[in-house]
Amino acid sequence: MRSNRTAVVTGGGRGIGQAIAVELARHGLDIVIADLDEEGMEETRSLVEAEEQRALGLHTDLKHPESVQSTIETALAEFETIDALVNNAGIAGPTSPCEEISATDWDETIDVNLRGPFLACKEAIPAMKSQGYGRIVNVASVTGKRPLEHRTPYAATKMGLIGFTRTLAAEVGEHDINVNAICPGSVDGPRIKRVFEKKAESTGQTFEDVRQAAESESARGELVEREDIAKVAAFLCSSDADRITGQDLNVSAGKVMY
Ligand SMILES: NC(=O)c1ccc[n+]([C@@H]2O[C@H](COP(=O)([O-])OP(=O)(O)OC[C@H]3O[C@@H](n4cnc5c(N)ncnc54)[C@H](O)[C@@H]3O)[C@@H](O)[C@H]2O)c1
């Protein structure tokens, strides 16, 4: 495996993306954090540097092709290679019945969650091809596979990301570029807490009831931790996963088994 490896992590300023950035740093990669959130990027930068790896935060809006292009160009100028690209950034999109969703909200969800990873791959793949090496990890969701009522745009993007992963894997495999997706179940943390609070409010249940119901949906009766996702992302970027490509791996405590 090459030394001085670099990973670009979109949405690395907080949540799952931050955990992935730190875990990849522990595996010896320098990290480019591509996010909108300046403060979050600064926090991740210190965490990566604490692992004695180099880190660079680049303000990136995945909705804009020129912003993504500039991030990849700067990453290459600063670090020379992009060995891993983790397309983690995503938004929840609207929570409404399908017929009440505006075309604008639909488009925004697609732009960030599906077009964003496409743009990042489009920009990074030429460099990966000329290096003759690359690892791409797309963070999808179990919602790409099982229904989540009132979240049609989100579900469409996550299923779309799985299709994108498979076809891209077939296209670039001969260049030693692997492309895989991770499908997290509900990850414990502030984001899921807000979802539970909203649901408790709208259904009249208590927060604890909503949480317990969510936990009981998985075989193990628990949510997953962001570090669980980070460890799988680091595995998929490691030489232990050299023969794994085009897969969508559930990390859901057994909530989804297909
Ligand atoms: N948290 C969960 O329970 C869960 C479950 C399944 C899948 N996922 C997926 O995991 C990924 C990360 O989720 P999270 O919970 O850490 O989310 P989060 O909201 O905590 O973090 C998302 C990050 O993406 C960044 N981002 C948002 N829009 C962006 C844009 N246009 N350009 C650049 N960066 C942008 C945000 O600034 C933020 O730092 C998402 O793709 C999400 O769909 C999350």
PDB file of C-alpha atoms and ligand atoms in Angstrom:
ATOM      1  CA  MET A   1       0.000   0.000   0.000  1.00  0.00           C
ATOM      2  CA  ARG A   2       1.231   3.522  -0.797  1.00  0.00           C
ATOM      3  CA  SER A   3       2.487   5.733   2.031  1.00  0.00           C
ATOM      4  CA  ASN A   4       1.235   9.300   2.607  1.00  0.00           C
ATOM      5  CA  ARG A   5      -2.311   8.429   1.671  1.00  0.00           C
ATOM      6  CA  THR A   6      -5.027  11.079   1.592  1.00  0.00           C
ATOM      7  CA  ALA A   7      -8.782  10.872   2.029  1.00  0.00           C
ATOM      8  CA  VAL A   8     -11.401  13.456   1.156  1.00  0.00           C
ATOM      9  CA  VAL A   9     -14.389  13.214   3.500  1.00  0.00           C
ATOM     10  CA  THR A  10     -17.483  15.216   2.562  1.00  0.00           C
ATOM     11  CA  GLY A  11     -19.564  16.393   5.498  1.00  0.00           C
ATOM     12  CA  GLY A  12     -16.554  15.687   7.726  1.00  0.00           C
ATOM     13  CA  GLY A  13     -17.325  18.627  10.003  1.00  0.00           C
ATOM     14  CA  ARG A  14     -19.608  16.723  12.345  1.00  0.00           C
ATOM     15  CA  GLY A  15     -21.553  13.529  13.017  1.00  0.00           C
ATOM     16  CA  ILE A  16     -20.673  10.385  11.104  1.00  0.00           C
ATOM     17  CA  GLY A  17     -18.312  12.259   8.757  1.00  0.00           C
ATOM     18  CA  GLN A  18     -16.237  13.544  11.658  1.00  0.00           C
ATOM     19  CA  ALA A  19     -15.966  10.035  13.109  1.00  0.00           C
ATOM     20  CA  ILE A  20     -14.892   8.728   9.666  1.00  0.00           C
ATOM     21  CA  ALA A  21     -12.240  11.451   9.325  1.00  0.00           C
ATOM     22  CA  VAL A  22     -10.783  10.594  12.733  1.00  0.00           C
ATOM     23  CA  GLU A  23     -10.849   6.832  12.113  1.00  0.00           C
ATOM     24  CA  LEU A  24      -9.135   7.212   8.723  1.00  0.00           C
ATOM     25  CA  ALA A  25      -6.490   9.401  10.403  1.00  0.00           C
ATOM     26  CA  ARG A  26      -5.943   6.587  12.918  1.00  0.00           C
ATOM     27  CA  HIS A  27      -5.313   4.367   9.902  1.00  0.00           C
ATOM     28  CA  GLY A  28      -2.602   6.759   8.737  1.00  0.00           C
ATOM     29  CA  LEU A  29      -4.409   8.872   6.155  1.00  0.00           C
ATOM     30  CA  ASP A  30      -4.176  12.629   5.828  1.00  0.00           C
ATOM     31  CA  ILE A  31      -7.631  14.155   5.668  1.00  0.00           C
ATOM     32  CA  VAL A  32      -9.316  16.786   3.550  1.00  0.00           C
ATOM     33  CA  ILE A  33     -12.584  17.809   5.157  1.00  0.00           C
ATOM     34  CA  ALA A  34     -15.105  19.134   2.625  1.00  0.00           C
ATOM     35  CA  ASP A  35     -18.010  20.806   4.356  1.00  0.00           C
ATOM     36  CA  LEU A  36     -20.087  23.963   4.654  1.00  0.00           C
ATOM     37  CA  ASP A  37     -19.585  24.194   8.382  1.00  0.00           C
ATOM     38  CA  GLU A  38     -16.417  26.165   9.146  1.00  0.00           C
ATOM     39  CA  GLU A  39     -16.516  25.585  12.909  1.00  0.00           C
ATOM     40  CA  GLY A  40     -17.121  21.886  12.484  1.00  0.00           C
ATOM     41  CA  MET A  41     -14.235  21.604  10.036  1.00  0.00           C
ATOM     42  CA  GLU A  42     -11.965  23.350  12.517  1.00  0.00           C
ATOM     43  CA  GLU A  43     -12.971  20.881  15.236  1.00  0.00           C
ATOM     44  CA  THR A  44     -12.335  17.898  12.947  1.00  0.00           C
ATOM     45  CA  ARG A  45      -9.010  19.384  11.877  1.00  0.00           C
ATOM     46  CA  SER A  46      -7.782  19.415  15.503  1.00  0.00           C
ATOM     47  CA  LEU A  47      -9.042  15.868  16.081  1.00  0.00           C
ATOM     48  CA  VAL A  48      -7.189  14.621  12.977  1.00  0.00           C
ATOM     49  CA  GLU A  49      -4.034  16.480  13.957  1.00  0.00           C
ATOM     50  CA  ALA A  50      -4.249  14.881  17.401  1.00  0.00           C
ATOM     51  CA  GLU A  51      -3.844  11.586  15.519  1.00  0.00           C
ATOM     52  CA  GLU A  52      -0.660  13.050  14.011  1.00  0.00           C
ATOM     53  CA  GLN A  53      -2.013  13.278  10.472  1.00  0.00           C
ATOM     54  CA  ARG A  54      -2.289  16.337   8.287  1.00  0.00           C
ATOM     55  CA  ALA A  55      -5.732  17.910   7.901  1.00  0.00           C
ATOM     56  CA  LEU A  56      -7.190  20.585   5.675  1.00  0.00           C
ATOM     57  CA  GLY A  57     -10.717  21.972   5.823  1.00  0.00           C
ATOM     58  CA  LEU A  58     -12.091  23.212   2.508  1.00  0.00           C
ATOM     59  CA  HIS A  59     -15.350  25.097   2.349  1.00  0.00           C
ATOM     60  CA  THR A  60     -17.431  23.086  -0.121  1.00  0.00           C
ATOM     61  CA  ASP A  61     -21.035  23.248  -1.205  1.00  0.00           C
ATOM     62  CA  LEU A  62     -21.907  19.978  -2.906  1.00  0.00           C
ATOM     63  CA  LYS A  63     -24.805  21.694  -4.649  1.00  0.00           C
ATOM     64  CA  HIS A  64     -22.368  23.614  -6.842  1.00  0.00           C
ATOM     65  CA  PRO A  65     -20.178  21.797  -9.398  1.00  0.00           C
ATOM     66  CA  GLU A  66     -17.533  24.555  -9.361  1.00  0.00           C
ATOM     67  CA  SER A  67     -17.217  24.291  -5.566  1.00  0.00           C
ATOM     68  CA  VAL A  68     -16.667  20.522  -5.745  1.00  0.00           C
ATOM     69  CA  GLN A  69     -14.187  20.948  -8.589  1.00  0.00           C
ATOM     70  CA  SER A  70     -12.222  23.535  -6.654  1.00  0.00           C
ATOM     71  CA  THR A  71     -12.103  21.285  -3.546  1.00  0.00           C
ATOM     72  CA  ILE A  72     -10.732  18.320  -5.463  1.00  0.00           C
ATOM     73  CA  GLU A  73      -8.203  20.514  -7.304  1.00  0.00           C
ATOM     74  CA  THR A  74      -6.995  22.055  -4.038  1.00  0.00           C
ATOM     75  CA  ALA A  75      -6.819  18.640  -2.346  1.00  0.00           C
ATOM     76  CA  LEU A  76      -4.621  17.359  -5.181  1.00  0.00           C
ATOM     77  CA  ALA A  77      -2.465  20.483  -5.174  1.00  0.00           C
ATOM     78  CA  GLU A  78      -1.869  20.178  -1.417  1.00  0.00           C
ATOM     79  CA  PHE A  79      -1.625  16.401  -0.963  1.00  0.00           C
ATOM     80  CA  GLU A  80      -0.784  15.116  -4.497  1.00  0.00           C
ATOM     81  CA  THR A  81      -3.076  12.085  -4.400  1.00  0.00           C
ATOM     82  CA  ILE A  82      -6.637  11.264  -3.438  1.00  0.00           C
ATOM     83  CA  ASP A  83      -6.503   7.664  -2.271  1.00  0.00           C
ATOM     84  CA  ALA A  84      -9.934   7.596  -0.694  1.00  0.00           C
ATOM     85  CA  LEU A  85     -13.105   9.594  -1.225  1.00  0.00           C
ATOM     86  CA  VAL A  86     -15.865   9.232   1.329  1.00  0.00           C
ATOM     87  CA  ASN A  87     -19.141  10.706   0.099  1.00  0.00           C
ATOM     88  CA  ASN A  88     -20.737  11.108   3.490  1.00  0.00           C
ATOM     89  CA  ALA A  89     -22.482  14.515   3.452  1.00  0.00           C
ATOM     90  CA  GLY A  90     -26.223  14.296   3.256  1.00  0.00           C
ATOM     91  CA  ILE A  91     -29.388  16.098   4.268  1.00  0.00           C
ATOM     92  CA  ALA A  92     -32.625  14.629   5.576  1.00  0.00           C
ATOM     93  CA  GLY A  93     -34.766  16.562   3.112  1.00  0.00           C
ATOM     94  CA  PRO A  94     -38.451  17.240   3.773  1.00  0.00           C
ATOM     95  CA  THR A  95     -40.594  15.119   6.089  1.00  0.00           C
ATOM     96  CA  SER A  96     -44.022  15.250   4.447  1.00  0.00           C
ATOM     97  CA  PRO A  97     -46.459  13.159   2.467  1.00  0.00           C
ATOM     98  CA  CYS A  98     -45.266  12.880  -1.138  1.00  0.00           C
ATOM     99  CA  GLU A  99     -48.031  15.071  -2.559  1.00  0.00           C
ATOM    100  CA  GLU A 100     -47.083  17.938  -0.219  1.00  0.00           C
ATOM    101  CA  ILE A 101     -43.391  18.025  -1.123  1.00  0.00           C
ATOM    102  CA  SER A 102     -42.300  20.943  -3.279  1.00  0.00           C
ATOM    103  CA  ALA A 103     -40.201  20.372  -6.380  1.00  0.00           C
ATOM    104  CA  THR A 104     -37.610  22.723  -4.846  1.00  0.00           C
ATOM    105  CA  ASP A 105     -37.231  20.575  -1.717  1.00  0.00           C
ATOM    106  CA  TRP A 106     -37.110  17.428  -3.850  1.00  0.00           C
ATOM    107  CA  ASP A 107     -34.366  18.931  -6.034  1.00  0.00           C
ATOM    108  CA  GLU A 108     -32.303  20.094  -3.062  1.00  0.00           C
ATOM    109  CA  THR A 109     -32.317  16.616  -1.528  1.00  0.00           C
ATOM    110  CA  ILE A 110     -31.241  15.072  -4.834  1.00  0.00           C
ATOM    111  CA  ASP A 111     -28.603  17.762  -5.366  1.00  0.00           C
ATOM    112  CA  VAL A 112     -26.858  17.198  -2.044  1.00  0.00           C
ATOM    113  CA  ASN A 113     -27.344  13.453  -1.519  1.00  0.00           C
ATOM    114  CA  LEU A 114     -27.019  12.091  -5.046  1.00  0.00           C
ATOM    115  CA  ARG A 115     -25.672  14.688  -7.458  1.00  0.00           C
ATOM    116  CA  GLY A 116     -23.054  15.723  -4.846  1.00  0.00           C
ATOM    117  CA  PRO A 117     -21.425  12.247  -4.699  1.00  0.00           C
ATOM    118  CA  PHE A 118     -21.577  12.072  -8.509  1.00  0.00           C
ATOM    119  CA  LEU A 119     -19.763  15.421  -8.795  1.00  0.00           C
ATOM    120  CA  ALA A 120     -17.104  14.420  -6.269  1.00  0.00           C
ATOM    121  CA  CYS A 121     -16.512  11.092  -8.059  1.00  0.00           C
ATOM    122  CA  LYS A 122     -16.439  12.809 -11.460  1.00  0.00           C
ATOM    123  CA  GLU A 123     -13.688  15.139 -10.216  1.00  0.00           C
ATOM    124  CA  ALA A 124     -11.665  12.574  -8.224  1.00  0.00           C
ATOM    125  CA  ILE A 125     -11.742   9.604 -10.607  1.00  0.00           C
ATOM    126  CA  PRO A 126      -9.317  11.019 -13.223  1.00  0.00           C
ATOM    127  CA  ALA A 127      -6.673  11.399 -10.479  1.00  0.00           C
ATOM    128  CA  MET A 128      -7.454   7.925  -9.103  1.00  0.00           C
ATOM    129  CA  LYS A 129      -7.140   6.444 -12.597  1.00  0.00           C
ATOM    130  CA  SER A 130      -3.778   8.065 -13.183  1.00  0.00           C
ATOM    131  CA  GLN A 131      -2.594   6.858  -9.729  1.00  0.00           C
ATOM    132  CA  GLY A 132      -3.964   3.407 -10.569  1.00  0.00           C
ATOM    133  CA  TYR A 133      -5.599   3.260  -7.144  1.00  0.00           C
ATOM    134  CA  GLY A 134      -8.657   4.560  -5.342  1.00  0.00           C
ATOM    135  CA  ARG A 135     -11.227   3.695  -2.736  1.00  0.00           C
ATOM    136  CA  ILE A 136     -14.673   5.321  -2.824  1.00  0.00           C
ATOM    137  CA  VAL A 137     -17.191   4.888  -0.025  1.00  0.00           C
ATOM    138  CA  ASN A 138     -20.713   6.255  -0.420  1.00  0.00           C
ATOM    139  CA  VAL A 139     -22.722   6.676   2.757  1.00  0.00           C
ATOM    140  CA  ALA A 140     -26.246   5.614   1.811  1.00  0.00           C
ATOM    141  CA  SER A 141     -28.834   4.446   4.373  1.00  0.00           C
ATOM    142  CA  VAL A 142     -31.056   1.496   5.203  1.00  0.00           C
ATOM    143  CA  THR A 143     -33.767   3.907   4.022  1.00  0.00           C
ATOM    144  CA  GLY A 144     -32.481   3.142   0.517  1.00  0.00           C
ATOM    145  CA  LYS A 145     -33.820  -0.361   1.085  1.00  0.00           C
ATOM    146  CA  ARG A 146     -36.808  -0.214   3.426  1.00  0.00           C
ATOM    147  CA  PRO A 147     -39.568   2.400   3.497  1.00  0.00           C
ATOM    148  CA  LEU A 148     -39.452   5.423   5.759  1.00  0.00           C
ATOM    149  CA  GLU A 149     -42.820   7.118   5.490  1.00  0.00           C
ATOM    150  CA  HIS A 150     -42.882  10.792   4.498  1.00  0.00           C
ATOM    151  CA  ARG A 151     -39.258  10.773   3.386  1.00  0.00           C
ATOM    152  CA  THR A 152     -39.626   9.909  -0.323  1.00  0.00           C
ATOM    153  CA  PRO A 153     -36.872  12.209  -1.655  1.00  0.00           C
ATOM    154  CA  TYR A 154     -34.359  10.969   0.941  1.00  0.00           C
ATOM    155  CA  ALA A 155     -35.210   7.317   0.211  1.00  0.00           C
ATOM    156  CA  ALA A 156     -34.884   7.932  -3.533  1.00  0.00           C
ATOM    157  CA  THR A 157     -31.419   9.448  -3.107  1.00  0.00           C
ATOM    158  CA  LYS A 158     -30.177   6.603  -0.926  1.00  0.00           C
ATOM    159  CA  MET A 159     -31.481   3.867  -3.258  1.00  0.00           C
ATOM    160  CA  GLY A 160     -30.029   5.909  -6.127  1.00  0.00           C
ATOM    161  CA  LEU A 161     -26.656   5.951  -4.396  1.00  0.00           C
ATOM    162  CA  ILE A 162     -26.672   2.146  -4.239  1.00  0.00           C
ATOM    163  CA  GLY A 163     -27.329   1.922  -7.995  1.00  0.00           C
ATOM    164  CA  PHE A 164     -24.646   4.536  -8.635  1.00  0.00           C
ATOM    165  CA  THR A 165     -22.203   2.534  -6.473  1.00  0.00           C
ATOM    166  CA  ARG A 166     -22.740  -0.712  -8.386  1.00  0.00           C
ATOM    167  CA  THR A 167     -22.432   0.757 -11.868  1.00  0.00           C
ATOM    168  CA  LEU A 168     -19.439   2.922 -10.991  1.00  0.00           C
ATOM    169  CA  ALA A 169     -17.718  -0.094  -9.368  1.00  0.00           C
ATOM    170  CA  ALA A 170     -18.137  -2.011 -12.623  1.00  0.00           C
ATOM    171  CA  GLU A 171     -16.743   0.917 -14.618  1.00  0.00           C
ATOM    172  CA  VAL A 172     -13.572   1.581 -12.630  1.00  0.00           C
ATOM    173  CA  GLY A 173     -12.610  -1.768 -11.085  1.00  0.00           C
ATOM    174  CA  GLU A 174      -9.869  -2.465 -13.616  1.00  0.00           C
ATOM    175  CA  HIS A 175      -8.046   0.663 -12.360  1.00  0.00           C
ATOM    176  CA  ASP A 176      -7.881  -0.765  -8.827  1.00  0.00           C
ATOM    177  CA  ILE A 177     -10.628   1.634  -7.793  1.00  0.00           C
ATOM    178  CA  ASN A 178     -13.180   0.087  -5.449  1.00  0.00           C
ATOM    179  CA  VAL A 179     -16.593   1.649  -4.886  1.00  0.00           C
ATOM    180  CA  ASN A 180     -18.804   0.544  -2.006  1.00  0.00           C
ATOM    181  CA  ALA A 181     -21.763   1.881  -0.074  1.00  0.00           C
ATOM    182  CA  ILE A 182     -22.460   1.727   3.646  1.00  0.00           C
ATOM    183  CA  CYS A 183     -26.090   1.684   4.759  1.00  0.00           C
ATOM    184  CA  PRO A 184     -26.322   2.873   8.363  1.00  0.00           C
ATOM    185  CA  GLY A 185     -29.366   2.222  10.478  1.00  0.00           C
ATOM    186  CA  SER A 186     -30.427   4.924  12.962  1.00  0.00           C
ATOM    187  CA  VAL A 187     -27.259   6.360  14.451  1.00  0.00           C
ATOM    188  CA  ASP A 188     -27.412   7.517  18.061  1.00  0.00           C
ATOM    189  CA  GLY A 189     -26.712  11.222  18.468  1.00  0.00           C
ATOM    190  CA  PRO A 190     -28.282  14.682  18.237  1.00  0.00           C
ATOM    191  CA  ARG A 191     -29.774  14.182  14.752  1.00  0.00           C
ATOM    192  CA  ILE A 192     -31.772  11.075  15.656  1.00  0.00           C
ATOM    193  CA  LYS A 193     -32.761  12.691  18.952  1.00  0.00           C
ATOM    194  CA  ARG A 194     -34.395  15.528  16.994  1.00  0.00           C
ATOM    195  CA  VAL A 195     -36.227  12.973  14.808  1.00  0.00           C
ATOM    196  CA  PHE A 196     -37.515  11.143  17.923  1.00  0.00           C
ATOM    197  CA  GLU A 197     -38.584  14.427  19.553  1.00  0.00           C
ATOM    198  CA  LYS A 198     -40.543  15.408  16.430  1.00  0.00           C
ATOM    199  CA  LYS A 199     -42.197  11.995  16.271  1.00  0.00           C
ATOM    200  CA  ALA A 200     -43.068  12.061  19.992  1.00  0.00           C
ATOM    201  CA  GLU A 201     -44.616  15.500  19.509  1.00  0.00           C
ATOM    202  CA  SER A 202     -46.656  14.506  16.466  1.00  0.00           C
ATOM    203  CA  THR A 203     -47.885  11.155  17.840  1.00  0.00           C
ATOM    204  CA  GLY A 204     -48.389  12.075  21.504  1.00  0.00           C
ATOM    205  CA  GLN A 205     -45.975   9.306  22.618  1.00  0.00           C
ATOM    206  CA  THR A 206     -43.162   9.906  25.084  1.00  0.00           C
ATOM    207  CA  PHE A 207     -39.599  10.346  23.823  1.00  0.00           C
ATOM    208  CA  GLU A 208     -38.601   7.091  25.561  1.00  0.00           C
ATOM    209  CA  ASP A 209     -41.433   5.156  23.864  1.00  0.00           C
ATOM    210  CA  VAL A 210     -40.342   6.423  20.454  1.00  0.00           C
ATOM    211  CA  ARG A 211     -36.723   5.553  21.186  1.00  0.00           C
ATOM    212  CA  GLN A 212     -37.573   2.061  22.427  1.00  0.00           C
ATOM    213  CA  ALA A 213     -39.731   1.399  19.377  1.00  0.00           C
ATOM    214  CA  ALA A 214     -36.807   2.417  17.131  1.00  0.00           C
ATOM    215  CA  GLU A 215     -34.395   0.186  19.047  1.00  0.00           C
ATOM    216  CA  SER A 216     -36.721  -2.788  18.869  1.00  0.00           C
ATOM    217  CA  GLU A 217     -36.728  -2.589  15.044  1.00  0.00           C
ATOM    218  CA  SER A 218     -33.221  -4.079  14.981  1.00  0.00           C
ATOM    219  CA  ALA A 219     -32.210  -7.676  15.663  1.00  0.00           C
ATOM    220  CA  ARG A 220     -29.861  -6.524  18.416  1.00  0.00           C
ATOM    221  CA  GLY A 221     -32.437  -4.166  19.945  1.00  0.00           C
ATOM    222  CA  GLU A 222     -30.172  -1.141  19.711  1.00  0.00           C
ATOM    223  CA  LEU A 223     -29.201   1.844  17.601  1.00  0.00           C
ATOM    224  CA  VAL A 224     -25.757   2.082  16.056  1.00  0.00           C
ATOM    225  CA  GLU A 225     -22.920   4.415  16.993  1.00  0.00           C
ATOM    226  CA  ARG A 226     -21.224   6.735  14.508  1.00  0.00           C
ATOM    227  CA  GLU A 227     -17.945   4.949  15.272  1.00  0.00           C
ATOM    228  CA  ASP A 228     -19.482   1.704  13.931  1.00  0.00           C
ATOM    229  CA  ILE A 229     -19.876   3.386  10.545  1.00  0.00           C
ATOM    230  CA  ALA A 230     -16.407   4.930  10.753  1.00  0.00           C
ATOM    231  CA  LYS A 231     -14.748   1.555  11.375  1.00  0.00           C
ATOM    232  CA  VAL A 232     -16.469  -0.006   8.374  1.00  0.00           C
ATOM    233  CA  ALA A 233     -15.490   2.974   6.189  1.00  0.00           C
ATOM    234  CA  ALA A 234     -11.852   2.593   7.283  1.00  0.00           C
ATOM    235  CA  PHE A 235     -12.012  -1.149   6.593  1.00  0.00           C
ATOM    236  CA  LEU A 236     -13.368  -0.509   3.075  1.00  0.00           C
ATOM    237  CA  CYS A 237     -10.480   1.918   2.459  1.00  0.00           C
ATOM    238  CA  SER A 238      -7.902  -0.583   3.743  1.00  0.00           C
ATOM    239  CA  SER A 239      -6.031  -3.346   1.924  1.00  0.00           C
ATOM    240  CA  ASP A 240      -8.113  -5.882   3.891  1.00  0.00           C
ATOM    241  CA  ALA A 241     -10.995  -4.976   1.566  1.00  0.00           C
ATOM    242  CA  ASP A 242      -9.119  -5.092  -1.736  1.00  0.00           C
ATOM    243  CA  ARG A 243     -11.498  -7.663  -3.243  1.00  0.00           C
ATOM    244  CA  ILE A 244     -14.680  -5.973  -2.040  1.00  0.00           C
ATOM    245  CA  THR A 245     -16.355  -3.656  -4.520  1.00  0.00           C
ATOM    246  CA  GLY A 246     -19.859  -2.766  -5.675  1.00  0.00           C
ATOM    247  CA  GLN A 247     -21.327  -3.759  -2.298  1.00  0.00           C
ATOM    248  CA  ASP A 248     -23.823  -2.058  -0.010  1.00  0.00           C
ATOM    249  CA  LEU A 249     -23.046  -3.009   3.533  1.00  0.00           C
ATOM    250  CA  ASN A 250     -25.685  -2.562   6.231  1.00  0.00           C
ATOM    251  CA  VAL A 251     -24.449  -1.307   9.581  1.00  0.00           C
ATOM    252  CA  SER A 252     -27.796  -1.358  11.306  1.00  0.00           C
ATOM    253  CA  ALA A 253     -27.565  -3.746  14.285  1.00  0.00           C
ATOM    254  CA  GLY A 254     -29.618  -6.109  12.131  1.00  0.00           C
ATOM    255  CA  LYS A 255     -32.453  -3.722  11.294  1.00  0.00           C
ATOM    256  CA  VAL A 256     -32.065  -4.597   7.609  1.00  0.00           C
ATOM    257  CA  MET A 257     -30.676  -7.904   6.352  1.00  0.00           C
ATOM    258  CA  TYR A 258     -30.737  -7.498   2.576  1.00  0.00           C
TER     259      TYR A 258
HETATM  260  N1  LIG B   1     -27.579   9.836  11.461  1.00  0.00           N
HETATM  261  C1  LIG B   1     -28.256   8.782  11.038  1.00  0.00           C
HETATM  262  O1  LIG B   1     -29.035   8.150  11.783  1.00  0.00           O
HETATM  263  C2  LIG B   1     -28.059   8.277   9.632  1.00  0.00           C
HETATM  264  C3  LIG B   1     -28.639   7.056   9.250  1.00  0.00           C
HETATM  265  C4  LIG B   1     -28.455   6.595   7.950  1.00  0.00           C
HETATM  266  C5  LIG B   1     -27.688   7.333   7.059  1.00  0.00           C
HETATM  267  N2  LIG B   1     -27.146   8.502   7.436  1.00  0.00           N
HETATM  268  C6  LIG B   1     -26.345   9.255   6.446  1.00  0.00           C
HETATM  269  O2  LIG B   1     -25.050   9.483   6.962  1.00  0.00           O
HETATM  270  C7  LIG B   1     -24.539  10.708   6.454  1.00  0.00           C
HETATM  271  C8  LIG B   1     -24.077  11.601   7.598  1.00  0.00           C
HETATM  272  O3  LIG B   1     -25.171  11.785   8.477  1.00  0.00           O
HETATM  273  P1  LIG B   1     -25.042  12.566   9.878  1.00  0.00           P
HETATM  274  O4  LIG B   1     -26.108  12.032  10.746  1.00  0.00           O
HETATM  275  O5  LIG B   1     -23.643  12.562  10.347  1.00  0.00           O
HETATM  276  O6  LIG B   1     -25.479  14.039   9.392  1.00  0.00           O
HETATM  277  P2  LIG B   1     -25.169  15.469  10.012  1.00  0.00           P
HETATM  278  O7  LIG B   1     -26.308  16.337   9.620  1.00  0.00           O
HETATM  279  O8  LIG B   1     -24.781  15.397  11.439  1.00  0.00           O
HETATM  280  O9  LIG B   1     -23.858  15.914   9.184  1.00  0.00           O
HETATM  281  C9  LIG B   1     -23.923  16.137   7.798  1.00  0.00           C
HETATM  282  C10 LIG B   1     -22.739  16.986   7.371  1.00  0.00           C
HETATM  283  O10 LIG B   1     -22.881  17.254   5.962  1.00  0.00           O
HETATM  284  C11 LIG B   1     -22.656  18.645   5.749  1.00  0.00           C
HETATM  285  N3  LIG B   1     -23.398  19.103   4.577  1.00  0.00           N
HETATM  286  C12 LIG B   1     -24.746  19.233   4.448  1.00  0.00           C
HETATM  287  N4  LIG B   1     -25.042  19.761   3.250  1.00  0.00           N
HETATM  288  C13 LIG B   1     -23.872  19.959   2.604  1.00  0.00           C
HETATM  289  C14 LIG B   1     -23.513  20.508   1.340  1.00  0.00           C
HETATM  290  N5  LIG B   1     -24.441  20.982   0.493  1.00  0.00           N
HETATM  291  N6  LIG B   1     -22.206  20.573   1.004  1.00  0.00           N
HETATM  292  C15 LIG B   1     -21.251  20.131   1.862  1.00  0.00           C
HETATM  293  N7  LIG B   1     -21.524  19.611   3.078  1.00  0.00           N
HETATM  294  C16 LIG B   1     -22.819  19.538   3.445  1.00  0.00           C
HETATM  295  C17 LIG B   1     -23.158  19.327   7.031  1.00  0.00           C
HETATM  296  O11 LIG B   1     -22.604  20.626   7.170  1.00  0.00           O
HETATM  297  C18 LIG B   1     -22.688  18.340   8.094  1.00  0.00           C
HETATM  298  O12 LIG B   1     -21.379  18.618   8.540  1.00  0.00           O
HETATM  299  C19 LIG B   1     -25.662  11.320   5.614  1.00  0.00           C
HETATM  300  O13 LIG B   1     -25.468  11.012   4.254  1.00  0.00           O
HETATM  301  C20 LIG B   1     -26.909  10.625   6.143  1.00  0.00           C
HETATM  302  O14 LIG B   1     -27.951  10.581   5.192  1.00  0.00           O
HETATM  303  C21 LIG B   1     -27.305   9.006   8.700  1.00  0.00           C
END
